[in-house]
Amino acid sequence: MSQTAHSETPQEGQEAHPRAFAPATLLMLLVLSVFGAIIGVQLLTTLGVTPNTAIIGAMVAMIIARIPLQCFARFRSIHIQNLAQSATSAATFGAANSLLLPIAIPWLFGRQDMVMPMFVGVALAMLLDGWLLYRLFNSRIFPAEGAWPPGIAAAESIKAGDQGGKQAVLLSVGIAIGAVGSWFKFPMAALGTAFIGNIWALGMLGVGFLLRGYSQPLFSIDINKLYIPHGVMAGAGVVALFQIVRLIRQSKPRQAATEASHEAALPAVQSEQIGKTIRYGALGFVVISVLIALSSGLYAHLSLPWLLAFMVYAAFAAFLHEMIVGLAAMHSGWFPAFAVALITLLIGILIGFPPEALAMLCGFSAATGPAFADMGYDLKAGWILRGKGQHTRFELEGRREQLIAAMIAFVVAMPVVLFIFRDYFSQGLVPPVAKVYVAAINAGVSMEIAKSLLIWAIPGAIIQLIGGPGRQMGVLLATGLLINNPLAGWAVMIGIIIRAVVMRVGGEPVRNKIEVLAAGLIAGDALFSFFSSVLPGGKK
């Protein structure tokens, strides 16, 4: 079969989606998962960040497919390459953000007896994270048509590698420009994202980046030390949660009309399923918080009312953290997981939980979100490669196989982290942000910080309310304020202007070309960042 033939999305009922448990595919997924987990742990402990390795996994599958042996021919399938990138990125974020970072907090806090209870709890939370996004993908909360920029980049890279032609040339140009810009420390991923996402959401993100970057040099105000970004995110996050609940309630009477007008397309997730999924998710987080509290011995430090309060707040904080991170990731490609976990920690300190409870609370909250957001990127890539939902059975099969690939990666990440974390921590190799969390627990929170959080929660809530659930303006403004990257702000603003001008001149026919170029910019930035991080003498 020709390479192009593999790229065609099957018509309804004609072909089954490749299986993750097929022996050759499973072997590749296991190897890529080990590789992704080790890379994630290494980079989080040495650089403090976790790269998106999805494109790396797809590239490995593409390279294997070109080995001139019949047994490797199956890897020419873009859908197997999609499974490869799903497993690689899931292992990276799972091992680093969902497992290693949380267990570093009780370790640094001097409570090594709490490390294993934390590990068990966050491992379960990671699995729940992936399942929840799988169930909520293509719903009104997390629509498949959402931006999910890294997902578009992965899909366009796989398509271009398979089909060639003008699209491949345009993608290659974008990758080259993205890599060169990244070499000069210009955030090309931010520029590419501005070509894809909602302009209102990205505009607020850009404003946030610029305000954070220039408030001190221009106005001698350090908004981070004043906890302004944290307050804005707290207010926006609470309103976002209420907007999600409202979306679920509003979608019920409209569902039949929506499905009737899209008979050929994959129906949106039923509102009943959304409500059921969120209830199961909330219950799951409650169960995990109870498990963490009891297995770590927190009952020895808390009275019964305080123990119950901890369980409820920990579950709520983990769930809210997951939703905020997911919404920010969908609209912008950034997810401020570290900062939002710090917000839930600060509020926990204000509530009055003792230090041992705060350490477990912070780790549990930090674990939720990254795997959730990364699953969204991967399902977006698969959705594009499978024909954007035009073939219902094939789309649902493919989505299920992606979930299986991600779960394989999560399961592989667990023994990898268990095997290496003691050696890393004993050498002082811990995620830098874990030190920030422990310092915050030890320092406590003053009334000035509490006052700032409450004051700045008000504008955050108002902006989120004005923008509505489709734009997430408050959450995106707070995301920008939490990240000190003024160059990214300029990149986003420049990208929005270029996009507006090009669309005005070229109209709708140029939209696809813009998206392919944007995918190249994001992919080029990701590839350069990855290789310059892992290779000796890397620039970054």
Coordinates of C-alpha atoms in Angstrom, one line a residue:
M1 CA 0.0 0.0 0.0
S2 CA 1.3 3.5 -0.8
Q3 CA 2.1 5.9 1.9
T4 CA -0.7 8.3 0.7
A5 CA -3.2 5.5 1.0
H6 CA -2.4 5.2 4.7
S7 CA -3.2 8.8 5.2
E8 CA -6.8 8.6 3.9
T9 CA -9.4 8.6 6.6
P10 CA -11.6 5.5 6.1
Q11 CA -15.2 5.8 5.2
E12 CA -17.8 4.8 7.8
G13 CA -17.7 1.0 8.3
Q14 CA -14.8 0.3 6.0
E15 CA -11.8 0.0 8.3
A16 CA -11.0 -0.3 11.9
H17 CA -8.6 2.1 13.7
P18 CA -5.2 0.6 14.5
R19 CA -5.0 -0.9 17.9
A20 CA -2.7 0.2 20.7
F21 CA -2.4 -3.3 21.9
A22 CA -1.3 -4.7 18.5
P23 CA 2.1 -6.3 19.4
A24 CA 4.4 -4.2 17.3
T25 CA 2.6 -1.0 18.2
L26 CA 2.5 -1.9 21.9
L27 CA 6.3 -2.5 21.9
M28 CA 6.9 0.9 20.3
L29 CA 4.5 2.6 22.8
L30 CA 6.3 1.0 25.7
V31 CA 9.7 2.1 24.5
L32 CA 8.5 5.7 23.8
S33 CA 6.9 5.9 27.2
V34 CA 10.1 5.0 29.0
F35 CA 12.0 7.5 26.9
G36 CA 9.3 10.2 27.5
A37 CA 9.2 9.6 31.2
I38 CA 13.0 9.8 31.6
I39 CA 13.2 13.0 29.5
G40 CA 10.4 14.6 31.5
V41 CA 12.0 13.9 34.9
Q42 CA 15.5 15.0 33.7
L43 CA 14.3 18.3 32.3
L44 CA 12.0 19.2 35.1
T45 CA 14.7 18.7 37.7
T46 CA 17.5 20.4 35.7
L47 CA 15.6 23.2 33.9
G48 CA 12.4 23.5 35.9
V49 CA 10.2 23.0 32.8
T50 CA 8.7 20.1 30.9
P51 CA 8.8 20.2 27.1
N52 CA 6.0 19.0 24.8
T53 CA 7.5 15.8 23.4
A54 CA 4.4 14.8 21.3
I55 CA 6.1 15.7 18.0
I56 CA 9.2 13.7 19.0
G57 CA 7.1 10.6 19.4
A58 CA 5.5 11.1 16.0
M59 CA 9.0 11.7 14.4
V60 CA 10.2 8.4 15.8
A61 CA 7.3 6.5 14.3
M62 CA 7.9 8.3 10.9
I63 CA 11.6 7.3 11.0
I64 CA 10.7 3.7 11.9
A65 CA 8.2 3.6 9.0
R66 CA 11.0 4.4 6.5
I67 CA 13.1 1.4 7.5
P68 CA 12.9 -0.8 4.3
L69 CA 11.5 -3.9 6.0
Q70 CA 7.9 -5.2 5.7
C71 CA 7.5 -5.5 9.5
F72 CA 7.9 -1.7 9.8
A73 CA 5.4 -0.8 7.0
R74 CA 2.5 -0.5 9.5
F75 CA 4.1 2.5 11.1
R76 CA 3.4 4.5 7.9
S77 CA -0.1 4.9 9.2
I78 CA -0.8 8.5 10.5
H79 CA -3.0 7.0 13.1
I80 CA -0.3 4.8 14.6
Q81 CA 2.0 7.9 14.5
N82 CA -0.8 9.7 16.4
L83 CA -0.7 6.9 19.1
A84 CA 3.1 7.3 19.3
Q85 CA 2.9 11.0 19.9
S86 CA 0.1 10.5 22.4
A87 CA 2.1 8.0 24.5
T88 CA 5.3 10.0 24.4
S89 CA 3.8 13.3 25.6
A90 CA 1.6 11.5 28.2
A91 CA 4.7 9.8 29.7
T92 CA 6.6 13.1 29.8
F93 CA 4.0 15.2 31.6
G94 CA 2.8 12.2 33.7
A95 CA 6.2 11.3 35.1
A96 CA 7.4 14.9 35.6
N97 CA 4.4 17.0 36.5
S98 CA 1.9 14.5 37.9
L99 CA 4.3 12.2 39.8
L100 CA 7.8 13.6 40.5
L101 CA 6.8 17.2 41.4
P102 CA 4.1 16.2 44.0
I103 CA 6.3 13.7 45.8
A104 CA 9.2 16.2 46.0
I105 CA 7.1 18.4 48.3
P106 CA 6.8 16.1 51.3
W107 CA 10.4 15.0 50.7
L108 CA 11.7 18.6 50.9
F109 CA 9.4 19.2 53.8
G110 CA 11.3 16.5 55.7
R111 CA 8.4 14.0 55.8
Q112 CA 9.7 11.1 53.7
D113 CA 7.0 8.9 55.4
M114 CA 4.4 10.8 53.4
V115 CA 6.1 10.3 50.0
M116 CA 4.5 6.9 49.2
P117 CA 1.0 7.9 50.2
M118 CA 1.4 11.0 48.0
F119 CA 2.7 8.9 45.2
V120 CA -0.3 6.5 45.3
G121 CA -2.7 9.4 45.5
V122 CA -1.3 11.4 42.6
A123 CA -0.8 8.3 40.4
L124 CA -4.6 7.7 40.8
A125 CA -5.3 11.4 40.1
M126 CA -3.2 11.3 36.9
L127 CA -5.2 8.3 35.6
L128 CA -8.4 10.1 36.5
D129 CA -7.2 13.2 34.8
G130 CA -6.7 11.4 31.5
W131 CA -10.0 9.7 31.7
L132 CA -11.9 12.9 32.4
L133 CA -10.5 14.8 29.4
Y134 CA -11.3 11.8 27.2
R135 CA -14.9 11.9 28.4
L136 CA -15.2 15.7 28.1
F137 CA -13.5 16.2 24.8
N138 CA -15.8 17.6 22.1
S139 CA -18.2 18.9 24.7
R140 CA -19.4 22.5 25.1
I141 CA -16.8 22.9 27.8
F142 CA -13.8 21.5 25.8
P143 CA -14.9 21.5 22.2
A144 CA -12.9 19.7 19.5
E145 CA -13.0 22.9 17.5
G146 CA -11.1 24.7 20.3
A147 CA -7.6 26.0 19.5
W148 CA -5.5 23.4 21.4
P149 CA -2.4 24.8 19.5
P150 CA 0.2 22.0 20.2
G151 CA -2.4 19.5 19.0
I152 CA -2.7 21.3 15.7
A153 CA 1.1 21.5 15.4
A154 CA 1.4 17.7 15.9
A155 CA -1.4 16.9 13.5
E156 CA -0.1 19.1 10.7
S157 CA 3.4 17.7 11.2
I158 CA 2.2 14.2 10.8
K159 CA 0.0 15.0 7.8
A160 CA 2.9 16.9 6.1
G161 CA 5.3 14.0 6.7
D162 CA 2.8 11.6 5.2
Q163 CA 1.4 13.6 2.2
G164 CA 4.2 15.9 1.1
G165 CA 3.3 18.6 -1.4
K166 CA 2.7 22.3 -0.8
Q167 CA 1.5 21.8 2.7
A168 CA 4.7 20.0 3.6
V169 CA 6.7 22.9 2.1
L170 CA 4.7 25.5 4.1
L171 CA 5.1 23.5 7.3
S172 CA 8.8 23.0 6.7
V173 CA 9.2 26.8 6.2
G174 CA 7.3 27.4 9.5
I175 CA 9.5 24.8 11.3
A176 CA 12.6 26.5 10.0
I177 CA 11.4 30.0 11.0
G178 CA 10.3 28.7 14.4
A179 CA 13.7 27.1 15.1
V180 CA 15.6 30.1 14.0
G181 CA 13.4 32.4 16.1
S182 CA 13.8 30.1 19.0
W183 CA 17.6 30.2 18.6
F184 CA 17.4 34.0 19.1
K185 CA 15.3 33.5 22.2
F186 CA 12.1 34.8 20.5
P187 CA 9.0 32.8 21.6
M188 CA 7.9 31.5 18.2
A189 CA 5.3 29.2 19.8
A190 CA 3.5 32.3 21.1
L191 CA 3.6 33.8 17.6
G192 CA 2.2 30.7 16.0
T193 CA -0.5 30.4 18.7
A194 CA -1.8 33.9 17.9
F195 CA -2.6 32.6 14.3
I196 CA -4.9 29.8 15.7
G197 CA -6.7 30.7 18.9
N198 CA -9.5 33.0 19.9
I199 CA -8.4 36.6 19.4
W200 CA -10.1 37.9 22.5
A201 CA -8.6 35.2 24.7
L202 CA -5.1 35.6 23.2
G203 CA -5.4 39.4 23.4
M204 CA -5.9 39.1 27.1
L205 CA -3.0 36.6 27.4
G206 CA -0.8 39.1 25.6
V207 CA -1.8 42.0 27.8
G208 CA -1.1 39.8 30.8
F209 CA 2.4 39.0 29.6
L210 CA 3.2 42.7 28.9
L211 CA 1.8 43.9 32.2
R212 CA 3.8 41.3 34.2
G213 CA 7.0 42.0 32.2
Y214 CA 6.9 45.9 32.3
S215 CA 5.1 46.8 35.5
Q216 CA 8.3 46.9 37.5
P217 CA 10.7 48.7 35.0
L218 CA 8.0 51.2 34.0
F219 CA 6.0 51.7 37.2
S220 CA 8.3 50.3 39.9
I221 CA 5.6 47.8 40.8
D222 CA 6.3 44.1 41.2
I223 CA 2.8 42.7 40.7
N224 CA 4.0 39.2 41.5
K225 CA 5.1 40.2 45.0
L226 CA 1.8 42.0 45.5
Y227 CA 0.0 38.7 44.6
I228 CA -2.0 40.5 42.0
P229 CA -1.9 37.7 39.4
H230 CA -2.9 35.2 42.0
G231 CA -5.9 37.2 43.0
V232 CA -7.0 37.7 39.4
M233 CA -6.7 34.0 38.8
A234 CA -8.6 33.1 42.0
G235 CA -11.5 35.3 41.0
A236 CA -11.5 34.3 37.3
G237 CA -11.3 30.6 38.3
V238 CA -14.3 30.6 40.6
V239 CA -16.4 32.4 37.9
A240 CA -15.1 29.9 35.3
L241 CA -16.4 27.0 37.5
F242 CA -19.8 28.6 37.7
Q243 CA -19.8 29.1 33.9
I244 CA -19.0 25.4 33.4
V245 CA -22.0 24.4 35.5
R246 CA -24.2 26.8 33.6
L247 CA -23.0 25.4 30.3
I248 CA -24.0 21.9 31.4
R249 CA -27.5 23.1 32.4
Q250 CA -28.1 25.2 29.2
S251 CA -27.0 22.5 26.8
K252 CA -29.8 20.1 27.6
P253 CA -32.7 21.7 25.6
R254 CA -30.4 22.6 22.7
Q255 CA -28.8 19.1 22.3
A256 CA -31.5 17.6 20.0
A257 CA -31.3 20.6 17.6
T258 CA -27.5 20.5 17.5
E259 CA -27.4 16.8 16.6
A260 CA -30.2 17.1 14.0
S261 CA -28.2 19.8 12.1
H262 CA -25.0 17.8 12.1
E263 CA -26.1 14.3 11.1
A264 CA -22.9 13.7 9.1
A265 CA -20.6 14.9 11.8
L266 CA -19.7 13.3 15.1
P267 CA -22.4 14.5 17.7
A268 CA -21.1 16.6 20.5
V269 CA -20.9 14.9 23.9
Q270 CA -24.3 14.6 25.4
S271 CA -25.0 17.1 28.3
E272 CA -26.1 14.1 30.5
Q273 CA -22.7 12.6 29.9
I274 CA -20.9 15.9 30.8
G275 CA -22.8 16.1 34.1
K276 CA -22.2 12.4 34.9
T277 CA -18.5 12.7 34.0
I278 CA -18.0 15.7 36.2
R279 CA -19.9 14.1 39.1
Y280 CA -17.7 10.9 38.7
G281 CA -14.6 13.1 38.6
A282 CA -15.6 15.1 41.7
L283 CA -16.3 11.9 43.5
G284 CA -13.0 10.4 42.3
F285 CA -11.1 13.4 43.7
V286 CA -12.9 13.1 47.0
V287 CA -12.0 9.4 47.3
I288 CA -8.4 10.2 46.5
S289 CA -8.3 13.1 49.0
V290 CA -9.6 10.7 51.7
L291 CA -7.0 8.1 50.7
I292 CA -4.2 10.7 50.9
A293 CA -5.4 12.0 54.3
L294 CA -5.8 8.6 55.9
S295 CA -2.7 6.9 54.5
S296 CA -0.4 9.8 55.3
G297 CA -1.5 10.0 58.9
L298 CA -3.0 13.4 58.7
Y299 CA -5.7 12.3 61.2
A300 CA -2.9 12.6 63.8
H301 CA -2.5 16.3 63.1
L302 CA -6.1 17.3 62.5
S303 CA -9.3 17.1 64.5
L304 CA -12.3 15.4 62.8
P305 CA -13.9 18.6 61.6
W306 CA -10.5 19.8 60.2
L307 CA -9.9 16.4 58.6
L308 CA -13.3 16.6 56.8
A309 CA -12.6 20.2 55.8
F310 CA -9.2 19.1 54.4
M311 CA -10.8 16.3 52.4
V312 CA -13.4 18.5 50.9
Y313 CA -11.1 21.4 50.1
A314 CA -8.4 19.2 48.7
A315 CA -10.9 17.6 46.3
F316 CA -12.3 21.0 45.3
A317 CA -8.9 22.5 44.8
A318 CA -7.7 19.6 42.6
F319 CA -10.9 19.7 40.5
L320 CA -10.8 23.5 40.0
H321 CA -7.0 23.3 39.2
E322 CA -7.7 20.8 36.6
M323 CA -10.5 22.9 34.9
I324 CA -8.5 26.1 34.9
V325 CA -5.4 24.4 33.5
G326 CA -7.5 22.7 30.9
L327 CA -9.3 25.9 29.8
A328 CA -6.0 27.9 29.6
A329 CA -4.3 25.1 27.6
M330 CA -7.2 24.8 25.1
H331 CA -7.3 28.5 24.4
S332 CA -3.6 29.4 24.5
G333 CA -1.3 26.3 24.6
W334 CA 0.0 27.4 28.0
F335 CA -1.2 25.9 31.2
P336 CA -0.1 27.7 34.4
A337 CA -0.2 24.6 36.5
F338 CA 2.6 25.6 38.9
A339 CA 1.0 29.0 39.6
V340 CA -2.5 27.8 40.1
A341 CA -1.3 25.1 42.5
L342 CA 0.4 27.9 44.5
I343 CA -2.9 29.8 44.6
T344 CA -4.7 26.8 46.1
L345 CA -1.9 26.4 48.6
L346 CA -2.1 30.1 49.6
I347 CA -5.8 29.8 50.2
G348 CA -5.2 26.6 52.2
I349 CA -2.8 28.5 54.4
L350 CA -5.4 31.3 54.9
I351 CA -8.0 28.6 55.9
G352 CA -5.6 27.5 58.6
F353 CA -4.5 24.0 57.7
P354 CA -1.3 22.8 59.5
P355 CA 1.9 22.4 57.5
E356 CA 1.7 18.6 57.0
A357 CA -1.8 19.0 55.5
L358 CA -0.6 21.8 53.3
A359 CA 2.2 19.8 51.9
M360 CA -0.1 17.0 50.9
L361 CA -2.7 19.5 49.6
C362 CA -0.2 21.2 47.4
G363 CA 1.1 18.0 45.9
F364 CA -2.3 16.7 45.2
S365 CA -3.4 20.0 43.5
A366 CA -0.2 20.3 41.4
A367 CA -0.7 16.7 40.1
T368 CA -4.0 17.5 38.5
G369 CA -4.1 19.4 35.2
P370 CA -1.0 18.7 33.2
A371 CA -2.1 15.2 32.2
F372 CA -5.6 16.6 31.6
A373 CA -4.4 19.4 29.3
D374 CA -1.9 17.1 27.4
M375 CA -4.7 14.6 26.7
G376 CA -6.6 17.5 25.1
Y377 CA -3.7 18.3 22.8
D378 CA -3.3 14.7 21.7
L379 CA -7.1 14.2 21.1
K380 CA -7.1 17.4 19.0
A381 CA -4.3 16.0 16.9
G382 CA -6.2 12.7 16.4
W383 CA -9.5 14.5 15.7
I384 CA -7.8 16.4 12.8
L385 CA -6.1 13.3 11.5
R386 CA -9.3 11.2 11.6
G387 CA -11.2 13.8 9.5
K388 CA -12.5 16.2 12.1
G389 CA -15.3 14.0 13.3
Q390 CA -16.9 13.3 9.9
H391 CA -16.8 9.5 10.5
T392 CA -18.4 8.8 13.8
R393 CA -17.3 5.2 14.5
F394 CA -13.8 5.8 13.3
E395 CA -13.4 8.9 15.5
L396 CA -14.7 7.2 18.6
E397 CA -12.5 4.1 18.0
G398 CA -9.5 6.4 17.5
R399 CA -10.2 8.4 20.6
R400 CA -10.5 5.2 22.6
E401 CA -7.2 3.9 21.3
Q402 CA -5.5 7.2 22.2
L403 CA -6.8 6.9 25.7
I404 CA -5.3 3.4 25.9
A405 CA -2.0 4.7 24.6
A406 CA -2.0 7.4 27.2
M407 CA -2.9 5.0 30.0
I408 CA -0.1 2.7 28.9
A409 CA 2.3 5.7 29.2
F410 CA 1.0 6.7 32.6
V411 CA 1.4 3.1 33.9
V412 CA 5.0 3.0 32.5
A413 CA 5.8 6.4 34.1
M414 CA 5.0 5.1 37.6
P415 CA 7.8 2.5 37.9
V416 CA 10.2 4.8 36.1
V417 CA 9.6 7.5 38.8
L418 CA 9.7 5.0 41.6
F419 CA 13.0 3.6 40.4
I420 CA 14.8 6.9 40.1
F421 CA 13.3 9.5 42.5
R422 CA 15.5 8.6 45.5
D423 CA 18.7 8.9 43.5
Y424 CA 17.6 12.3 42.1
F425 CA 16.4 13.7 45.4
S426 CA 19.4 12.6 47.3
Q427 CA 21.6 14.5 44.8
G428 CA 19.5 17.6 45.2
L429 CA 17.9 17.2 41.9
V430 CA 14.3 18.3 42.7
P431 CA 11.9 20.3 40.6
P432 CA 12.7 24.0 41.5
V433 CA 9.0 24.9 42.0
A434 CA 8.7 22.3 44.8
K435 CA 11.2 24.5 46.7
V436 CA 8.9 27.5 46.2
Y437 CA 5.9 25.5 47.6
V438 CA 7.8 24.4 50.7
A439 CA 9.1 27.9 51.3
A440 CA 5.5 29.2 51.1
I441 CA 4.3 26.6 53.6
N442 CA 7.1 27.5 56.0
A443 CA 6.6 31.3 55.7
G444 CA 2.8 31.3 56.0
V445 CA 0.6 34.1 54.6
S446 CA 0.2 37.6 56.0
M447 CA -3.0 39.6 56.2
E448 CA -1.6 41.8 53.5
I449 CA -1.4 38.9 51.1
A450 CA -4.9 37.8 52.0
K451 CA -6.2 41.4 51.4
S452 CA -4.5 41.5 48.0
L453 CA -5.9 38.2 46.9
L454 CA -9.4 39.3 47.8
I455 CA -9.2 42.7 46.2
W456 CA -7.7 41.5 42.9
A457 CA -10.1 38.6 42.7
I458 CA -12.9 41.1 42.0
P459 CA -11.5 42.4 38.6
G460 CA -10.5 38.9 37.7
A461 CA -14.1 37.7 38.2
I462 CA -15.6 40.7 36.4
I463 CA -13.4 40.2 33.3
Q464 CA -14.1 36.5 33.2
L465 CA -17.8 37.3 33.5
I466 CA -17.7 39.8 30.6
G467 CA -15.8 37.5 28.3
G468 CA -18.0 34.5 28.9
P469 CA -17.1 30.8 28.8
G470 CA -16.2 30.9 25.1
R471 CA -13.4 33.4 25.5
Q472 CA -12.1 32.8 29.0
M473 CA -10.7 36.3 29.2
G474 CA -10.2 36.4 32.9
V475 CA -8.4 33.0 33.1
L476 CA -6.1 34.0 30.1
L477 CA -5.3 37.4 31.5
A478 CA -4.3 35.8 34.8
T479 CA -2.3 33.2 32.9
G480 CA -0.3 36.0 31.3
L481 CA 0.2 37.8 34.6
L482 CA 1.5 34.7 36.2
I483 CA 4.2 34.1 33.6
N484 CA 7.1 36.5 33.4
N485 CA 7.7 36.5 29.6
P486 CA 7.2 40.0 28.0
L487 CA 8.6 38.8 24.7
A488 CA 5.8 36.3 24.5
G489 CA 3.4 39.2 24.9
W490 CA 4.9 41.0 22.0
A491 CA 4.8 37.8 19.9
V492 CA 1.1 37.3 20.6
M493 CA 0.3 40.9 19.8
I494 CA 2.3 40.9 16.6
G495 CA 0.7 37.6 15.6
I496 CA -2.8 38.9 16.2
I497 CA -2.1 42.0 14.0
I498 CA -0.5 39.8 11.2
R499 CA -3.5 37.4 11.3
A500 CA -6.0 40.3 11.1
V501 CA -4.3 41.9 8.2
V502 CA -3.8 38.7 6.2
M503 CA -7.4 37.5 6.8
R504 CA -8.7 41.0 5.7
V505 CA -6.6 40.8 2.5
G506 CA -6.8 37.1 1.7
G507 CA -10.2 36.2 3.3
E508 CA -11.3 32.7 4.3
P509 CA -9.2 30.8 1.6
V510 CA -5.9 31.7 3.4
R511 CA -7.1 30.4 6.8
N512 CA -5.7 26.9 6.3
K513 CA -2.4 28.2 5.1
I514 CA -2.1 30.4 8.2
E515 CA -2.9 27.4 10.4
V516 CA -0.3 25.2 8.7
L517 CA 2.4 27.9 9.0
A518 CA 1.4 28.4 12.6
A519 CA 1.8 24.7 13.3
G520 CA 5.3 24.9 11.8
L521 CA 6.2 27.8 14.0
I522 CA 5.0 25.9 17.1
A523 CA 6.7 22.7 16.1
G524 CA 10.0 24.4 15.2
D525 CA 10.1 26.1 18.6
A526 CA 9.2 22.8 20.4
L527 CA 11.8 20.8 18.5
F528 CA 14.6 23.4 19.0
S529 CA 13.8 23.7 22.7
F530 CA 13.8 20.0 23.1
F531 CA 17.0 19.2 21.4
S532 CA 18.9 22.2 22.8
S533 CA 17.8 21.0 26.2
V534 CA 18.8 17.4 26.0
L535 CA 21.9 17.7 23.9
P536 CA 25.2 18.7 25.5
G537 CA 26.1 22.3 25.0
G538 CA 22.5 23.2 24.1
K539 CA 21.8 26.9 23.8
K540 CA 18.7 26.9 26.1

